[in-house]
Coordinates of N, CA and C in Angstrom, one line a residue:
M215 N 89.6 121.2 110.0 CA 90.1 120.4 109.3 C 90.0 119.0 109.5
A216 N 89.7 118.3 108.3 CA 89.4 116.8 108.5 C 90.7 115.9 108.8
E217 N 90.9 114.9 109.0 CA 91.6 113.8 109.7 C 92.4 113.3 108.5
L218 N 93.6 113.4 108.3 CA 94.3 112.8 107.4 C 94.0 111.0 107.3
F219 N 94.0 110.4 106.2 CA 94.0 109.2 106.0 C 95.4 108.5 106.4
S220 N 95.4 107.5 106.7 CA 96.8 106.8 106.6 C 97.3 106.5 105.4
K221 N 99.0 106.4 105.3 CA 99.2 106.3 104.0 C 98.9 105.0 103.5
S222 N 98.5 104.0 104.0 CA 98.2 102.7 103.5 C 96.7 102.9 102.9
R223 N 95.8 103.4 103.9 CA 94.4 103.9 103.0 C 94.6 105.0 102.0
T224 N 95.4 105.8 101.8 CA 95.6 106.5 100.4 C 96.0 105.7 99.5
K225 N 97.0 105.1 99.9 CA 97.7 103.9 98.4 C 96.2 103.4 98.0
W226 N 95.4 102.5 99.1 CA 94.3 101.8 98.6 C 93.4 102.6 97.9
A227 N 93.2 103.8 97.9 CA 92.2 104.9 97.6 C 92.9 105.0 96.2
C228 N 94.2 104.7 96.0 CA 94.6 105.0 94.5 C 94.4 104.0 93.6
R229 N 94.3 102.7 94.0 CA 93.9 101.7 92.9 C 92.5 102.0 92.2
R230 N 92.3 102.2 91.2 CA 91.3 102.8 90.4 C 91.0 101.5 89.3
G231 N 89.8 101.7 88.6 CA 89.3 100.9 87.5 C 90.1 101.0 86.1
M232 N 90.8 102.1 86.3 CA 91.3 102.3 85.2 C 93.0 102.4 85.2
L233 N 93.7 101.6 84.3 CA 95.3 101.6 84.6 C 96.2 102.7 84.4
E234 N 95.4 103.5 83.5 CA 96.1 104.8 82.8 C 96.3 105.6 84.7
L235 N 95.0 105.5 85.4 CA 95.1 106.3 86.5 C 96.1 105.6 87.7
D236 N 95.8 103.9 87.6 CA 96.9 103.3 88.6 C 98.3 103.6 88.4
V237 N 98.5 103.9 87.1 CA 99.9 104.2 87.1 C 100.4 105.5 87.3
L238 N 99.8 106.2 87.4 CA 99.9 107.8 87.9 C 100.0 107.8 89.7
L239 N 98.9 107.4 90.1 CA 98.8 107.9 91.4 C 99.3 107.0 92.3
G240 N 99.7 105.3 92.0 CA 100.3 104.8 93.2 C 101.7 104.8 92.9
P241 N 102.7 105.3 92.1 CA 103.8 105.7 92.4 C 104.1 106.8 92.8
F242 N 102.9 108.0 92.6 CA 103.0 109.0 93.4 C 103.0 108.9 94.8
V243 N 102.2 108.3 95.2 CA 102.1 107.9 96.7 C 103.4 107.1 97.0
D244 N 103.9 106.1 96.5 CA 104.9 105.8 97.0 C 106.3 106.7 96.9
E245 N 106.3 107.5 96.1 CA 107.6 108.2 95.9 C 107.5 109.4 96.4
A246 N 106.4 110.2 96.3 CA 106.4 111.4 96.8 C 105.4 111.8 98.0
Y247 N 104.6 111.0 98.3 CA 103.5 111.6 99.2 C 104.2 111.7 100.5
D248 N 105.1 111.1 101.0 CA 105.7 111.6 102.4 C 106.0 113.0 102.4
A249 N 106.6 113.4 101.2 CA 107.3 114.5 101.3 C 106.5 116.0 101.0
L250 N 105.2 115.2 101.1 CA 104.1 116.8 101.0 C 103.7 117.4 102.1
S251 N 103.4 118.5 102.0 CA 102.8 118.9 103.3 C 101.5 118.5 103.7
E252 N 101.1 118.5 105.0 CA 100.0 118.3 105.7 C 98.7 119.0 104.5
H253 N 98.9 120.1 104.1 CA 98.0 120.5 103.4 C 97.6 120.0 102.1
H254 N 98.9 119.8 101.5 CA 98.8 118.7 100.2 C 98.2 117.7 100.1
K255 N 98.7 116.9 101.3 CA 98.0 115.6 101.4 C 96.7 115.4 101.7
F256 N 96.1 116.5 102.2 CA 94.6 116.6 102.2 C 94.3 117.0 100.8
V257 N 94.8 117.9 100.1 CA 94.6 118.0 98.8 C 94.6 116.6 97.9
F258 N 95.2 116.0 97.8 CA 95.5 114.6 97.3 C 94.8 113.6 97.6
Q259 N 94.3 113.9 98.9 CA 93.2 112.8 99.3 C 92.0 113.2 98.6
R260 N 91.4 114.6 98.4 CA 90.3 115.2 98.3 C 90.4 114.6 96.4
L261 N 91.4 114.7 95.8 CA 91.8 114.0 94.3 C 91.3 112.6 94.3
V262 N 91.8 112.0 95.0 CA 91.8 110.6 94.9 C 90.1 109.9 95.0
E263 N 89.3 110.9 95.8 CA 88.1 110.9 96.1 C 87.0 111.4 95.1
M264 N 87.8 111.8 93.9 CA 87.3 112.1 92.4 C 86.7 110.6 91.5
E265 N 85.8 111.0 90.6 CA 85.1 110.0 90.0 C 86.6 109.5 88.9
D266 N 86.6 108.4 88.5 CA 87.7 108.1 87.5 C 87.3 108.8 86.4
P267 N 86.2 108.9 85.5 CA 86.3 109.7 84.3 C 86.9 111.0 84.3
D268 N 86.5 111.8 85.5 CA 87.0 113.2 85.5 C 88.5 113.1 85.7
L269 N 88.9 112.4 86.7 CA 90.6 112.1 87.1 C 91.2 111.9 85.6
F270 N 90.6 110.9 84.8 CA 91.2 110.6 83.3 C 91.1 112.1 82.7
A271 N 89.9 112.6 82.6 CA 89.8 113.8 81.8 C 91.2 114.7 82.0
W272 N 91.4 115.1 83.1 CA 91.9 115.8 83.8 C 93.9 115.4 83.8
F273 N 93.8 114.3 83.6 CA 95.5 113.8 83.6 C 95.7 113.6 82.1
M274 N 94.5 113.4 81.3 CA 94.8 113.0 79.6 C 95.1 114.8 79.3
G275 N 94.7 115.4 80.1 CA 94.8 117.0 79.4 C 93.1 117.2 78.6
H276 N 91.9 116.5 78.6 CA 91.4 116.4 77.7 C 90.1 117.6 78.3
E277 N 90.4 117.8 80.1 CA 89.5 119.0 80.5 C 90.6 119.6 81.5
Q278 N 90.2 120.4 81.9 CA 91.5 121.3 83.2 C 90.3 121.2 84.1
C279 N 90.4 120.6 85.3 CA 90.0 120.5 86.6 C 89.5 122.1 87.1
P280 N 88.5 121.9 87.7 CA 87.8 123.5 87.8 C 88.1 123.9 89.4
D281 N 88.4 122.8 90.1 CA 89.1 123.3 91.4 C 90.8 123.6 91.4
A282 N 90.9 124.5 91.6 CA 92.2 125.3 91.4 C 93.2 124.5 92.2
E283 N 92.8 124.1 93.6 CA 93.6 123.2 94.3 C 94.2 122.0 93.5
L284 N 92.8 121.2 93.4 CA 92.9 120.1 92.5 C 93.8 120.0 91.3
N285 N 93.4 120.7 90.5 CA 94.1 121.3 89.1 C 95.8 121.5 89.5
S286 N 96.2 121.9 90.5 CA 97.4 122.3 90.7 C 98.1 120.5 91.5
M287 N 97.3 119.9 92.0 CA 97.9 118.6 92.3 C 97.9 117.8 91.0
V288 N 96.7 117.8 90.2 CA 97.2 117.3 89.0 C 98.5 117.6 88.2
Q289 N 98.7 118.6 88.2 CA 99.6 119.4 87.2 C 101.2 119.1 88.2
L290 N 101.0 119.0 89.3 CA 102.3 118.2 90.2 C 102.5 116.8 89.9
I291 N 101.7 116.3 90.0 CA 101.9 114.7 89.7 C 102.2 114.4 88.0
L292 N 101.5 115.2 87.4 CA 101.9 114.9 85.8 C 103.3 115.5 85.7
D293 N 103.9 116.6 86.6 CA 105.2 117.1 86.1 C 106.3 115.8 86.6
R294 N 105.9 115.3 87.9 CA 106.7 114.2 88.3 C 106.9 113.1 87.1
V295 N 105.8 112.9 86.6 CA 106.0 111.6 85.6 C 107.0 112.3 84.3
R296 N 106.6 113.6 84.0 CA 107.4 113.9 83.2 C 109.0 114.2 83.4
V297 N 109.5 113.9 84.2 CA 111.0 114.1 84.5 C 111.7 113.0 84.1

């Protein structure tokens, strides 16, 4: 299995070119990342490696992510925002 990024590197990877993504990803790292299992941290890291247009489409509900694990992480993040 690949090595986990440090939390600070993960937080840096959440800085995007779109404000809509910044306001979803940054607070998620601050508030929920530490509670994720190691596996889910890897999934989150995979998610933030995706391209901004794809992330935007998935988070805004314009498209569904074809990767089941990434799609589950998108839904987890969206569920935290809706609370």
